[in-house]
Amino acid sequence: MANPLSPGRTKAPNGRIAYVNGRYLPHAHAFVHIEDRGYQFADAVYEACEVRDGAIIDLTRHLDRLDRSLDALQMLRPMSRPALAFVIREVVGRNLVSYGSVYLQVGRGVARRDHPFPATPLPPSLVITAKHGDRAKAETQANAGIGVITLPDNRWGRVDIKTVGLLPNVLAKQAAREAGAREAWFIDADGYVTEGGSSNAWIVTAEGVLVTRQASTAILSGITRAGVLDVAEAAGLKVELRRFTVAEAKSAREAFVTSASQIVLPVVMIDGDPVANGHPGTIALNLRRRFHDVAEATPATK
Ligand code: PDD
């Protein structure tokens, strides 16, 4: 079917196209092998980028982090950086995503099930998908703020590597949903917040200082977190990279979370208790507004 919005482009009947190991396929035909190590062992890493106005946000930083994850797990690059950037832009373009996200996953490959790495390195698997988001809904949510719950951090010790081994995150976010909240904050053995199930955690102190946990193996070093630190610096805000407790967050002036899918989302409730007056804070909303002034935007292919 010819697509009037993009002359020359052909849209799949179900409207979504995925890149799977060298081919662009309609979602209905997009499969990976049963012995893909990503499927059997979560032996795979991923990235998720925001798409806004048809451009991929902070692609360079996301691909830098992908390289760090691959290196940490001794995985091969699926293709060169320019080729990968092209395929990402192409998937977003073919799906005609103006606002939404693009997801890519690189796995160690397909091999007979055996825990150690295959003796000879395999061609890595590569899957890229894009999806549409609802920009108006995202804005409404940001202006309302979200609730978070807290629970013990029961993840492995290398959550700085962005692997698809997300079961603790899945369970935490499901617990949040069942409690009527949108995010779960993980708490370490010393009682400090590490991060959210799919976001980094921040507070603003009574003195107006931004606080987020220092990068370490205990958190994912968020790309949005890095961008917000850039915005904060440009705005002359004071920042402290340190851990904070739930009690400190509850008595903070503001709290918020950052992630590529939500950018900056004010937190107005923690374990059922309101943060400050229970309304989104102005610093969080300003950081959200200014984020894209400094972020890199790479247009999708036309
Ligand atoms: N999640 N911490 C965790 C555990 C995450 O899963 C994410 C991102 C972040 C924020 O990182 P960034 O700003 O680079 O998105 C922090 C993505 C959005 C996801 O899993 O879909």
CSV table of N, CA and C in Angstrom, one decimal, residues 20-21 31-45 75 105-114 118 122-127 164:
chain,number,residue,atom,x,y,z
A,20,VAL,N,15.2,-7.4,11.8
A,20,VAL,CA,15.6,-8.7,12.5
A,20,VAL,C,16.8,-9.3,11.7
A,21,ASN,N,18.0,-9.3,12.3
A,21,ASN,CA,19.1,-10.0,11.7
A,21,ASN,C,19.2,-9.8,10.2
A,31,PHE,N,10.6,-12.8,13.9
A,31,PHE,CA,10.8,-13.8,14.9
A,31,PHE,C,12.3,-14.0,15.1
A,32,VAL,N,12.7,-14.5,16.3
A,32,VAL,CA,14.1,-14.9,16.6
A,32,VAL,C,14.1,-16.4,16.8
A,33,HIS,N,15.3,-17.0,16.7
A,33,HIS,CA,15.4,-18.4,16.8
A,33,HIS,C,15.2,-18.9,18.3
A,34,ILE,N,14.7,-20.1,18.5
A,34,ILE,CA,14.4,-20.6,19.8
A,34,ILE,C,15.7,-20.8,20.6
A,35,GLU,N,16.9,-20.9,20.0
A,35,GLU,CA,18.1,-21.0,20.7
A,35,GLU,C,18.9,-19.7,20.7
A,36,ASP,N,18.3,-18.6,20.4
A,36,ASP,CA,18.9,-17.3,20.6
A,36,ASP,C,19.3,-17.2,22.1
A,37,ARG,N,20.5,-16.9,22.4
A,37,ARG,CA,21.0,-16.8,23.8
A,37,ARG,C,20.3,-15.7,24.5
A,38,GLY,N,19.8,-14.7,23.8
A,38,GLY,CA,19.0,-13.6,24.5
A,38,GLY,C,17.8,-14.2,25.0
A,39,TYR,N,17.1,-15.1,24.3
A,39,TYR,CA,15.9,-15.7,24.7
A,39,TYR,C,16.1,-16.7,25.8
A,40,GLN,N,17.2,-17.5,25.7
A,40,GLN,CA,17.4,-18.6,26.7
A,40,GLN,C,18.1,-18.1,28.0
A,41,PHE,N,19.0,-17.1,27.9
A,41,PHE,CA,19.9,-16.8,29.0
A,41,PHE,C,19.8,-15.3,29.4
A,42,ALA,N,19.0,-14.5,28.7
A,42,ALA,CA,19.0,-13.0,28.8
A,42,ALA,C,20.5,-12.6,28.5
A,43,ASP,N,21.1,-13.3,27.6
A,43,ASP,CA,22.5,-13.0,27.2
A,43,ASP,C,22.5,-11.9,26.0
A,44,ALA,N,22.0,-10.8,26.4
A,44,ALA,CA,21.7,-9.7,25.4
A,44,ALA,C,21.6,-8.4,26.1
A,45,VAL,N,21.9,-7.3,25.3
A,45,VAL,CA,21.9,-6.0,25.9
A,45,VAL,C,20.9,-5.2,25.0
A,75,MET,N,30.9,-9.0,24.1
A,75,MET,CA,30.1,-9.3,23.0
A,75,MET,C,30.6,-8.5,21.8
A,105,GLN,N,18.2,-4.3,20.4
A,105,GLN,CA,18.7,-5.4,21.2
A,105,GLN,C,19.7,-6.2,20.5
A,106,VAL,N,20.9,-6.3,21.1
A,106,VAL,CA,22.0,-7.1,20.6
A,106,VAL,C,22.2,-8.3,21.5
A,107,GLY,N,22.2,-9.5,20.9
A,107,GLY,CA,22.4,-10.7,21.7
A,107,GLY,C,23.7,-11.4,21.2
A,108,ARG,N,24.1,-12.4,22.0
A,108,ARG,CA,25.4,-13.0,21.7
A,108,ARG,C,25.2,-14.0,20.5
A,109,GLY,N,24.0,-14.3,20.1
A,109,GLY,CA,23.8,-15.1,18.9
A,109,GLY,C,23.0,-16.4,19.2
A,110,VAL,N,23.0,-17.2,18.2
A,110,VAL,CA,22.2,-18.5,18.3
A,110,VAL,C,23.2,-19.6,18.4
A,111,ALA,N,23.0,-20.5,19.4
A,111,ALA,CA,23.8,-21.6,19.6
A,111,ALA,C,23.1,-22.7,20.4
A,112,ARG,N,23.5,-24.0,20.3
A,112,ARG,CA,23.0,-25.0,21.1
A,112,ARG,C,23.1,-24.7,22.6
A,113,ARG,N,22.1,-24.9,23.4
A,113,ARG,CA,22.1,-24.4,24.7
A,113,ARG,C,23.2,-25.0,25.6
A,114,ASP,N,24.0,-24.1,26.0
A,114,ASP,CA,25.2,-24.4,26.9
A,114,ASP,C,25.6,-23.1,27.5
A,118,PRO,N,29.9,-19.6,23.4
A,118,PRO,CA,30.3,-20.6,22.4
A,118,PRO,C,31.8,-20.4,22.1
A,122,LEU,N,29.9,-16.1,17.8
A,122,LEU,CA,28.8,-16.2,16.8
A,122,LEU,C,28.5,-14.8,16.2
A,123,PRO,N,27.9,-14.7,15.1
A,123,PRO,CA,27.4,-13.4,14.6
A,123,PRO,C,26.4,-12.9,15.7
A,124,PRO,N,26.5,-11.7,16.2
A,124,PRO,CA,25.5,-11.3,17.2
A,124,PRO,C,24.1,-11.1,16.6
A,125,SER,N,23.1,-11.3,17.4
A,125,SER,CA,21.7,-11.1,16.8
A,125,SER,C,21.4,-9.6,17.0
A,126,LEU,N,20.7,-9.1,16.1
A,126,LEU,CA,20.3,-7.6,16.2
A,126,LEU,C,18.8,-7.5,15.8
A,127,VAL,N,18.1,-6.9,16.8
A,127,VAL,CA,16.6,-6.6,16.5
A,127,VAL,C,16.4,-5.2,16.8
A,164,VAL,N,19.0,-7.4,29.0
A,164,VAL,CA,17.6,-7.6,29.0
A,164,VAL,C,17.2,-8.5,30.2
